[in-house]
Short mmCIF file of C-alpha atoms in Angstrom, two decimals:
data_model
loop_
_atom_site.label_atom_id
_atom_site.label_comp_id
_atom_site.label_asym_id
_atom_site.label_seq_id
_atom_site.Cartn_x
_atom_site.Cartn_y
_atom_site.Cartn_z
CA MET A 59 -29.64 -28.55 -21.36
CA ASP A 60 -27.25 -27.67 -24.31
CA ASP A 61 -23.50 -26.68 -24.15
CA ARG A 62 -23.78 -23.33 -24.04
CA GLU A 63 -26.14 -23.41 -21.43
CA ARG A 64 -24.08 -26.47 -19.23
CA ALA A 65 -21.49 -24.01 -19.53
CA LEU A 66 -23.53 -20.66 -18.37
CA ASP A 67 -25.61 -22.35 -15.10
CA ALA A 68 -22.15 -23.46 -14.30
CA ALA A 69 -20.00 -20.03 -14.16
CA HIS A 70 -23.17 -19.07 -12.15
CA ARG A 71 -23.00 -21.49 -9.47
CA ARG A 72 -19.52 -20.61 -8.97
CA ALA A 73 -19.93 -17.27 -9.54
CA TRP A 74 -22.36 -17.58 -6.10
CA GLU A 75 -19.89 -19.53 -4.27
CA PHE A 76 -17.11 -16.79 -4.46
CA LEU A 77 -19.61 -14.10 -3.78
CA GLN A 78 -21.14 -16.88 -0.72
CA THR A 79 -17.94 -16.51 0.47
CA LEU A 80 -16.68 -13.51 1.40
CA ASP A 81 -18.25 -13.15 4.65
CA ASP A 82 -15.55 -15.62 6.17
CA ARG A 83 -12.84 -16.63 3.20
CA PRO A 84 -9.73 -14.68 4.13
CA VAL A 85 -8.97 -10.62 2.36
CA TRP A 86 -5.66 -11.75 0.54
CA PRO A 87 -4.80 -14.64 -1.67
CA ARG A 88 -3.99 -17.73 -0.26
CA ALA A 89 -2.03 -18.57 -3.86
CA SER A 90 0.84 -17.31 -4.68
CA LEU A 91 1.56 -16.92 -8.92
CA ASP A 92 3.98 -20.10 -9.15
CA ASP A 93 1.38 -21.96 -7.48
CA MET A 94 -1.10 -20.12 -9.67
CA LEU A 95 1.56 -20.79 -13.17
CA GLU A 96 1.68 -24.61 -12.02
CA VAL A 97 -2.17 -25.83 -11.03
CA PHE A 98 -3.25 -23.59 -14.56
CA GLY A 99 -0.67 -24.92 -16.88
CA GLY A 100 0.82 -28.02 -18.73
CA PRO A 101 0.77 -28.03 -22.10
CA LEU A 102 -2.78 -27.22 -24.20
CA PRO A 103 -4.44 -30.62 -24.78
CA GLU A 104 -4.69 -32.28 -27.53
CA GLY A 105 -8.22 -32.58 -27.78
CA SER A 106 -11.66 -30.97 -26.69
CA ASP A 107 -12.65 -30.44 -23.54
CA ASP A 108 -16.85 -30.76 -21.56
CA ALA A 109 -16.79 -26.81 -21.52
CA ALA A 110 -18.94 -26.15 -18.09
CA GLY A 111 -16.88 -29.16 -17.10
CA VAL A 112 -13.43 -26.97 -18.00
CA ILE A 113 -15.43 -24.45 -15.21
CA ASP A 114 -16.03 -25.88 -12.73
CA GLU A 115 -12.69 -27.36 -13.11
CA MET A 116 -10.99 -23.28 -13.72
CA ALA A 117 -12.89 -21.52 -10.43
CA ARG A 118 -12.09 -24.54 -7.95
CA ALA A 119 -8.90 -23.82 -9.40
CA ALA A 120 -8.09 -20.47 -8.63
CA ASP A 121 -10.05 -20.34 -5.26
CA PRO A 122 -6.90 -19.75 -3.06
CA GLY A 123 -5.34 -17.19 -5.90
CA LEU A 124 -8.32 -14.68 -5.71
CA VAL A 125 -8.91 -11.51 -3.84
CA ALA A 126 -12.12 -10.58 -1.62
CA ILE A 127 -12.41 -7.73 -2.96
CA PRO A 128 -15.82 -8.03 -3.93
CA GLY A 129 -16.35 -7.35 0.35
CA GLY A 130 -16.47 -5.71 3.03
CA ARG A 131 -12.85 -5.33 4.26
CA PHE A 132 -10.88 -5.45 1.19
CA PHE A 133 -8.72 -2.06 1.96
CA GLY A 134 -6.22 -1.84 -0.11
CA PHE A 135 -5.56 0.92 -2.97
CA VAL A 136 -8.09 2.11 -4.10
CA ILE A 137 -10.30 -0.55 -5.98
CA GLY A 138 -13.87 -0.76 -5.38
CA GLY A 139 -17.21 -4.04 -5.00
CA THR A 140 -18.97 -4.39 -7.07
CA GLN A 141 -22.92 -3.23 -7.00
CA PRO A 142 -25.10 -5.86 -7.44
CA ALA A 143 -27.22 -4.18 -10.81
CA ALA A 144 -24.37 -3.24 -11.79
CA LEU A 145 -22.49 -7.23 -11.76
CA ALA A 146 -25.61 -8.53 -13.23
CA ALA A 147 -25.45 -5.84 -15.68
CA ASP A 148 -21.69 -7.11 -16.76
CA TRP A 149 -23.03 -10.56 -17.18
CA LEU A 150 -25.98 -9.07 -19.91
CA VAL A 151 -22.76 -6.94 -21.04
CA SER A 152 -20.96 -10.47 -21.41
CA ALA A 153 -24.09 -11.93 -23.02
CA TRP A 154 -24.52 -9.39 -25.76
CA ASP A 155 -21.34 -9.94 -26.98
CA GLN A 156 -22.04 -5.81 -28.72
CA ASN A 157 -19.11 -4.24 -30.48
CA SER A 158 -19.65 -0.72 -29.00
CA GLY A 159 -17.72 1.37 -31.26
CA SER A 160 -20.53 2.79 -33.34
CA SER A 161 -23.99 4.13 -32.67
CA LEU A 162 -25.26 2.26 -36.15
CA LEU A 163 -24.29 -1.50 -35.14
CA THR A 164 -24.69 -1.40 -31.43
CA PRO A 165 -27.85 1.70 -30.90
CA ALA A 166 -28.66 0.03 -27.39
CA THR A 167 -25.35 -0.33 -25.88
CA VAL A 168 -24.27 3.21 -26.99
CA ALA A 169 -27.34 4.33 -25.50
CA LEU A 170 -27.70 3.98 -22.34
CA GLU A 171 -23.52 4.74 -22.46
CA ARG A 172 -24.74 7.77 -23.20
CA VAL A 173 -27.45 8.31 -21.25
CA ALA A 174 -25.13 6.67 -18.35
CA GLY A 175 -22.14 9.81 -19.26
CA GLN A 176 -25.06 12.40 -18.68
CA TRP A 177 -26.32 11.17 -15.86
CA MET A 178 -22.32 11.71 -14.05
CA LEU A 179 -22.00 14.64 -15.31
CA GLU A 180 -25.23 16.02 -13.63
CA LEU A 181 -24.21 14.14 -11.13
CA LEU A 182 -20.80 15.12 -10.71
CA GLY A 183 -21.78 18.94 -12.14
CA LEU A 184 -19.88 18.71 -15.28
CA PRO A 185 -21.46 21.23 -18.52
CA GLU A 186 -23.58 18.86 -20.27
CA SER A 187 -21.88 19.22 -23.07
CA ALA A 188 -18.38 17.72 -22.46
CA SER A 189 -18.30 14.42 -24.48
CA VAL A 190 -17.48 10.98 -21.66
CA GLY A 191 -15.76 8.40 -23.52
CA PHE A 192 -15.71 4.82 -21.76
CA VAL A 193 -12.17 3.80 -21.74
CA THR A 194 -10.62 1.04 -18.97
CA GLY A 195 -9.79 3.36 -16.17
CA GLY A 196 -7.80 6.33 -14.96
CA GLN A 197 -4.36 5.62 -16.49
CA VAL A 198 -6.34 5.77 -20.03
CA ALA A 199 -9.14 8.14 -19.19
CA ASN A 200 -5.84 10.67 -18.12
CA PHE A 201 -4.09 9.53 -21.26
CA THR A 202 -7.43 9.99 -23.30
CA CYS A 203 -7.99 13.38 -22.00
CA LEU A 204 -3.84 14.83 -21.90
CA ALA A 205 -3.86 13.85 -25.82
CA ALA A 206 -7.19 15.67 -26.44
CA ALA A 207 -4.98 18.93 -23.99
CA ARG A 208 -1.75 18.49 -25.69
CA ASN A 209 -4.43 19.16 -29.44
CA ALA A 210 -5.92 21.95 -28.35
CA VAL A 211 -2.67 23.90 -27.33
CA HIS A 212 -0.87 23.03 -29.94
CA ALA A 213 -3.25 24.19 -32.55
CA LYS A 214 -3.63 26.98 -29.33
CA ALA A 215 -0.60 27.83 -30.82
CA GLY A 216 -0.96 27.49 -34.68
CA TRP A 217 0.89 23.94 -35.29
CA ASP A 218 -1.91 20.88 -36.16
CA LEU A 219 0.02 17.63 -34.82
CA ALA A 220 -2.59 15.46 -37.08
CA THR A 221 -0.71 16.85 -40.54
CA ARG A 222 2.68 17.97 -39.24
CA GLY A 223 3.51 15.90 -36.00
CA LEU A 224 5.55 16.28 -32.47
CA ARG A 225 9.29 17.81 -34.42
CA GLY A 226 9.82 21.34 -34.58
CA ALA A 227 6.52 21.75 -32.70
CA PRO A 228 5.84 24.39 -29.87
CA PRO A 229 7.53 23.37 -27.00
CA LEU A 230 4.81 22.01 -24.83
CA ARG A 231 4.82 23.32 -20.73
CA PHE A 232 3.72 20.23 -19.15
CA VAL A 233 3.80 21.41 -15.25
CA VAL A 234 2.07 18.77 -12.29
CA GLY A 235 1.99 19.12 -8.61
CA SER A 236 4.29 16.94 -6.80
CA ASP A 237 2.59 14.77 -5.66
CA ARG A 238 -0.13 13.63 -8.44
CA HIS A 239 -0.35 9.97 -9.79
CA GLY A 240 2.26 8.04 -11.34
CA SER A 241 -0.35 7.40 -14.11
CA ILE A 242 -0.08 11.37 -14.58
CA ASP A 243 3.62 10.51 -15.59
CA ARG A 244 3.56 7.38 -17.55
CA ALA A 245 0.49 9.49 -19.31
CA ALA A 246 3.03 12.16 -20.33
CA ARG A 247 5.55 9.03 -21.22
CA PHE A 248 2.80 7.91 -23.58
CA LEU A 249 2.38 10.98 -25.80
CA GLY A 250 5.96 11.86 -26.08
CA ILE A 251 6.49 14.31 -22.75
CA GLY A 252 10.18 13.17 -20.85
CA SER A 253 10.62 13.25 -17.56
CA ASP A 254 13.07 15.79 -18.14
CA GLU A 255 9.94 17.81 -19.75
CA ILE A 256 7.25 18.14 -16.86
CA THR A 257 8.05 21.16 -14.69
CA ILE A 258 6.73 20.04 -10.42
CA VAL A 259 5.38 22.51 -8.40
CA ASP A 260 5.58 21.84 -4.83
CA ALA A 261 2.75 20.78 -2.86
CA ASP A 262 1.33 20.92 0.89
CA ASP A 263 1.22 18.68 4.19
CA GLN A 264 -1.77 17.44 2.81
CA GLY A 265 -0.79 16.70 -0.79
CA ARG A 266 -2.32 19.79 -2.57
CA MET A 267 -0.92 21.62 -5.05
CA ARG A 268 0.82 25.15 -3.47
CA PRO A 269 -1.18 28.38 -5.59
CA ASP A 270 1.43 30.61 -4.82
CA ALA A 271 4.30 27.11 -6.42
CA LEU A 272 2.33 27.60 -9.55
CA GLU A 273 1.86 30.68 -9.88
CA ALA A 274 5.74 31.19 -9.68
CA ALA A 275 6.02 28.78 -11.65
CA ALA A 276 3.02 29.34 -14.89
CA ALA A 277 4.76 33.77 -14.63
CA ASP A 278 7.76 33.37 -16.62
CA ASP A 279 6.86 31.27 -19.93
CA GLU A 280 4.82 31.77 -23.11
CA GLY A 281 3.35 29.40 -25.31
CA PRO A 282 1.07 25.88 -24.94
CA LEU A 283 0.81 24.98 -21.25
CA ILE A 284 -1.24 22.13 -19.77
CA VAL A 285 -1.52 21.87 -16.24
CA CYS A 286 -2.70 18.94 -14.39
CA LEU A 287 -4.32 19.41 -10.53
CA GLN A 288 -6.06 16.51 -8.65
CA ALA A 289 -9.85 15.28 -6.80
CA GLY A 290 -7.70 12.32 -4.45
CA GLU A 291 -4.40 12.60 -3.36
CA VAL A 292 -4.17 8.71 -3.71
CA HIS A 293 -2.81 8.30 -0.13
CA THR A 294 -4.36 11.14 1.66
CA GLY A 295 -8.27 12.15 0.00
CA ALA A 296 -7.44 15.35 -0.24
CA PHE A 297 -8.43 18.16 -3.32
CA ASP A 298 -6.70 20.83 -5.09
CA ASP A 299 -7.47 23.91 -4.07
CA PHE A 300 -8.97 24.35 -7.41
CA GLU A 301 -10.38 27.59 -7.51
CA SER A 302 -7.03 29.34 -6.53
CA LEU A 303 -5.42 27.15 -8.79
CA ILE A 304 -7.89 26.78 -12.17
CA PRO A 305 -6.97 31.55 -12.80
CA ILE A 306 -4.25 31.26 -12.89
CA ILE A 307 -4.04 27.96 -15.22
CA ARG A 308 -6.68 30.79 -17.45
CA ARG A 309 -4.86 33.43 -17.87
CA ARG A 310 -1.80 32.15 -18.45
CA GLY A 311 -4.22 30.89 -21.28
CA GLY A 312 -3.34 27.18 -20.36
CA TRP A 313 -5.63 23.28 -20.67
CA VAL A 314 -6.56 22.63 -16.68
CA HIS A 315 -7.31 18.50 -16.89
CA VAL A 316 -8.24 16.84 -13.03
CA ASP A 317 -7.48 13.82 -12.12
CA GLY A 318 -10.10 12.40 -10.28
CA ALA A 319 -9.51 8.63 -10.40
CA PHE A 320 -11.86 8.17 -7.45
CA GLY A 321 -12.02 12.54 -6.40
CA LEU A 322 -14.81 12.56 -8.82
CA TRP A 323 -17.52 11.33 -7.23
CA ALA A 324 -17.43 13.68 -4.23
CA ALA A 325 -19.30 16.01 -6.03
CA ALA A 326 -22.04 13.96 -6.32
CA SER A 327 -22.55 15.06 -2.12
CA PRO A 328 -23.60 17.49 -1.29
CA GLY A 329 -21.90 17.03 2.07
CA LEU A 330 -18.70 16.99 -0.47
CA ARG A 331 -19.05 19.35 -2.91
CA ALA A 332 -17.52 21.77 -1.43
CA LEU A 333 -14.36 20.41 -1.73
CA THR A 334 -15.29 20.24 -6.04
CA ALA A 335 -15.80 24.02 -5.88
CA GLY A 336 -14.28 24.97 -9.00
CA MET A 337 -13.37 21.64 -10.24
CA ASP A 338 -16.37 22.65 -13.35
CA GLN A 339 -13.51 25.41 -14.32
CA ALA A 340 -10.82 22.95 -16.68
CA ASP A 341 -10.91 21.70 -19.56
CA SER A 342 -10.42 17.70 -18.67
CA TRP A 343 -11.92 15.36 -16.14
CA ALA A 344 -10.20 11.70 -15.29
CA THR A 345 -12.11 8.83 -13.05
CA ASP A 346 -13.49 5.49 -12.63
CA ALA A 347 -16.34 4.03 -12.56
CA HIS A 348 -15.21 0.45 -10.83
CA LYS A 349 -13.37 3.01 -7.79
CA THR A 350 -16.20 5.16 -6.87
CA LEU A 351 -19.41 3.73 -7.86
CA ASN A 352 -18.69 -0.37 -7.34
CA VAL A 353 -18.86 -1.13 -11.24
CA PRO A 354 -17.06 -4.25 -12.20
CA TYR A 355 -13.69 -3.49 -13.87
CA ASP A 356 -12.75 -1.95 -16.52
CA CYS A 357 -15.06 1.05 -16.96
CA GLY A 358 -13.00 4.58 -16.82
CA MET A 359 -14.11 7.24 -18.22
CA ALA A 360 -13.04 10.24 -19.85
CA ILE A 361 -14.05 13.56 -20.06
CA VAL A 362 -13.50 16.42 -22.65
CA ARG A 363 -15.49 19.74 -21.66
CA ASP A 364 -15.07 20.21 -25.93
CA PRO A 365 -15.89 16.25 -27.94
CA ALA A 366 -14.08 18.92 -30.57
CA ASP A 367 -11.47 18.65 -28.99
CA SER A 368 -12.14 15.02 -28.61
CA ILE A 369 -12.60 13.93 -31.72
CA SER A 370 -10.06 16.32 -34.11
CA VAL A 371 -7.14 13.59 -31.77
CA PHE A 372 -9.84 10.20 -32.09
CA ARG A 373 -11.49 9.70 -34.91
CA THR A 374 -10.61 8.01 -37.66
CA GLY A 375 -10.97 7.16 -41.68
CA GLY A 376 -11.59 4.42 -43.21
CA ASP A 377 -14.74 3.15 -45.97
CA TYR A 378 -16.12 0.44 -44.28
CA LEU A 379 -16.25 2.32 -41.05
CA ILE A 380 -19.75 3.54 -40.62
CA TYR A 381 -20.65 7.00 -38.18
CA SER A 382 -24.07 8.82 -37.38
CA GLY A 383 -23.11 12.32 -35.26
CA LEU A 384 -20.93 11.58 -32.01
CA ASP A 385 -19.66 7.69 -31.81
CA PRO A 386 -17.58 6.42 -28.95
CA TRP A 387 -15.05 4.94 -31.23
CA ASP A 388 -14.80 10.09 -31.45
CA VAL A 389 -13.76 9.73 -28.00
CA THR A 390 -11.58 7.52 -27.49
CA PRO A 391 -8.29 5.85 -28.54
CA GLU A 392 -10.70 2.45 -29.64
CA LEU A 393 -12.52 1.27 -32.06
CA SER A 394 -13.53 -2.31 -30.89
CA ARG A 395 -14.73 -2.87 -26.95
CA ARG A 396 -16.90 -4.47 -24.79
CA ALA A 397 -19.48 -2.27 -23.85
CA ARG A 398 -18.05 -1.22 -20.31
CA GLY A 399 -20.18 1.46 -19.41
CA VAL A 400 -23.92 -0.54 -18.65
CA PRO A 401 -22.54 -1.39 -15.31
CA ALA A 402 -22.79 1.82 -14.66
CA TRP A 403 -25.68 2.68 -16.02
CA ALA A 404 -27.41 -0.18 -14.15
CA ALA A 405 -25.95 1.22 -10.71
CA LEU A 406 -26.04 4.63 -11.70
CA ARG A 407 -30.61 3.68 -12.60
CA THR A 408 -30.69 1.47 -9.64
CA MET A 409 -28.94 3.97 -6.77
CA GLY A 410 -31.34 7.30 -8.30
CA ARG A 411 -29.49 11.14 -7.07
CA ASP A 412 -30.29 10.29 -3.95
CA GLY A 413 -28.81 6.94 -4.00
CA VAL A 414 -24.87 8.16 -5.08
CA ALA A 415 -24.84 10.56 -2.97
CA GLY A 416 -25.80 8.69 0.16
CA LEU A 417 -22.69 6.18 -1.20
CA ILE A 418 -20.51 8.59 -0.48
CA ASP A 419 -21.53 10.63 2.25
CA ARG A 420 -20.73 6.19 3.43
CA LEU A 421 -17.98 5.57 2.16
CA HIS A 422 -16.16 9.49 3.94
CA GLU A 423 -18.12 7.84 7.85
CA ASN A 424 -16.20 4.63 6.65
CA ALA A 425 -13.34 6.18 6.76
CA ARG A 426 -13.50 9.09 9.48
CA ALA A 427 -15.30 5.32 11.28
CA MET A 428 -11.65 3.77 10.61
CA ALA A 429 -9.32 7.23 11.15
CA GLU A 430 -10.99 6.96 15.22
CA GLY A 431 -10.65 2.54 15.99
CA LEU A 432 -7.00 2.96 14.56
CA SER A 433 -6.72 6.44 16.90
CA SER A 434 -7.07 4.23 19.38
CA ILE A 435 -4.25 2.02 19.20
CA ASP A 436 -1.86 2.74 20.86
CA GLY A 437 1.07 3.48 18.84
CA VAL A 438 -0.66 3.99 15.22
CA GLU A 439 -0.93 6.80 14.30
CA VAL A 440 -2.97 8.43 11.42
CA LEU A 441 -0.80 10.96 9.08
CA ASN A 442 -3.92 12.29 7.17
CA ASP A 443 -6.32 14.42 7.63
CA VAL A 444 -9.62 12.47 6.94
CA VAL A 445 -11.39 14.69 4.89
CA TYR A 446 -12.93 11.96 2.16
CA THR A 447 -12.69 8.81 1.62
CA GLN A 448 -8.25 7.54 2.17
CA VAL A 449 -7.44 6.87 5.65
CA MET A 450 -3.17 6.60 5.94
CA LEU A 451 -1.55 5.23 8.76
CA ARG A 452 2.35 3.71 10.41
CA LEU A 453 3.62 2.53 13.56
CA ALA A 454 6.79 4.30 15.59
CA SER A 455 9.62 2.87 12.97
CA ASP A 456 9.81 2.11 8.72
CA ALA A 457 10.27 -1.89 10.09
CA ALA A 458 7.70 -2.18 12.10
CA THR A 459 4.79 0.03 9.55
CA ARG A 460 6.32 -2.58 7.08
CA ALA A 461 5.66 -6.14 9.01
CA LEU A 462 2.45 -4.82 10.46
CA GLY A 463 1.92 -4.52 6.57
CA GLU A 464 2.33 -8.24 6.20
CA ALA A 465 1.44 -9.54 9.22
CA ILE A 466 -1.95 -8.37 8.06
CA LEU A 467 -1.97 -10.04 4.75
CA GLU A 468 -1.41 -12.33 6.75
CA ASP A 469 -3.72 -12.61 9.31
CA GLY A 470 -6.20 -13.18 6.21
CA THR A 471 -8.76 -10.34 8.16
CA ALA A 472 -8.44 -7.69 6.37
CA ALA A 473 -6.44 -5.65 3.24
CA LEU A 474 -4.74 -3.40 3.89
CA THR A 475 -1.50 -2.19 0.89
CA GLY A 476 1.42 -0.19 1.85
CA ALA A 477 2.56 3.37 0.60
CA GLU A 478 5.57 6.02 0.83
CA TRP A 479 4.86 9.08 2.22
CA ARG A 480 7.11 12.38 2.90
CA GLY A 481 10.23 9.13 2.93
CA ARG A 482 9.00 7.14 5.89
CA THR A 483 5.74 3.57 5.82
CA ALA A 484 3.16 4.24 6.07
CA LEU A 485 -0.09 1.67 5.53
CA ARG A 486 -3.24 3.29 3.37
CA CYS A 487 -5.92 2.11 3.73
CA SER A 488 -9.19 2.88 1.09
CA MET A 489 -12.57 2.79 2.11
CA SER A 490 -14.30 2.09 -1.79
CA SER A 491 -17.05 -0.36 -1.14
CA TRP A 492 -19.93 -0.21 -1.08
CA ALA A 493 -20.36 -3.17 0.93
CA THR A 494 -18.13 -2.07 4.16
CA THR A 495 -20.30 -1.40 7.00
CA PRO A 496 -19.78 -0.66 10.22
CA ALA A 497 -18.89 -4.57 11.56
CA ASP A 498 -16.48 -4.41 9.31
CA ILE A 499 -14.89 -1.53 10.10
CA ASP A 500 -14.84 -2.95 13.89
CA ARG A 501 -13.66 -6.17 13.83
CA THR A 502 -10.67 -4.71 10.94
CA VAL A 503 -9.57 -2.45 14.13
CA GLU A 504 -9.63 -5.39 16.25
CA ALA A 505 -7.52 -6.94 14.16
CA ILE A 506 -5.52 -4.90 14.03
CA ARG A 507 -5.18 -4.22 17.90
CA THR A 508 -4.18 -8.07 18.54
CA LEU A 509 -1.18 -7.54 15.56
CA VAL A 510 -0.22 -4.00 16.60
CA THR A 511 0.13 -5.62 20.57
CA THR A 512 1.10 -8.90 20.34
CA PRO A 513 4.59 -10.12 20.67
#
């Protein structure tokens, strides 16, 4: 073997060993950041070392600081596992090392991404002519879509941002729900929209924007308007009522953006598609393949109805760049990047339409089973209507709920993460992984039952 082959062999062996431990290892890491810094730190060596030996040493030392995210009992945040075909494709992406901004430079990976994007549009019932830009995740997807939105609504008002900039531009109205994800505010900040400039619309008890409140908020003003709706509230999993809300925005001539980091995928399930009714009438959509589709990090998608709105913001110049129709670098902020959409192609090609629908349905069924199991534990209250993949729970007091959250992570059987809902502490359980089985649900419920009932 040469150095490259031995290093790859070591990586394959160590990866397989890690995956084989997932059912038995503690889900939460057993080492802190300081522990890991001590292990990996110290002065940079003067001389070179054997590549395979370095990989072996790195994998061995990292093990206590790794989270069992690819396993069946990681329910924290909204983080999916990785399907086998997607993982294998991601290894090839690194081996191929294609700079996937240009279709002339890297036609194979750009074609794979373009087809994956088309398949997603079909599955989600979105316009087949929309642009699909593969970005790092939901945060950058929201930013990318909202950059196109800001440019388009100003152009509609007769203001060319590309040449005239923001100074003196018509005031922009940026409207969000009270339970939007924090990445929306962060994207707005990146775009020069301050928190004082955001109009917040009241939501109901599940986090859905209230149509009457939006009507009141949008009634008085004219000029550029962007409204951010939501497919899958991160605590409750609730979906905004697109059929009621979007016509209100349309009457005002505004741009509709849908943040659907994990919820957009409900449209791929015949049984859950009603949650997204009317969503296809929006102007842009943001989602993550590394959440519900279960491909490796990082793989978000920024989808814009009219590709011209993307091009007007992101197409660059440069006499050394080669253009060929609509290229990846025309629809996202990046020029150089890895072919992060290739694992999405592999996942979709492996599952097919029925397999994707089955995955979404199974995540929903797991959430319902988890809620039912948790509700059987004396003292546990499930706080949300389990319409999709999210389950939120609490005990009688904030202190008891926080203590339970800490105990779950210490126990190691499963990982749930903390949240705050309507001013009270809660724990959030997200069903996001293809690897979760009914046995994982039962094992988690019984571990929580023991933690709740043990003095």
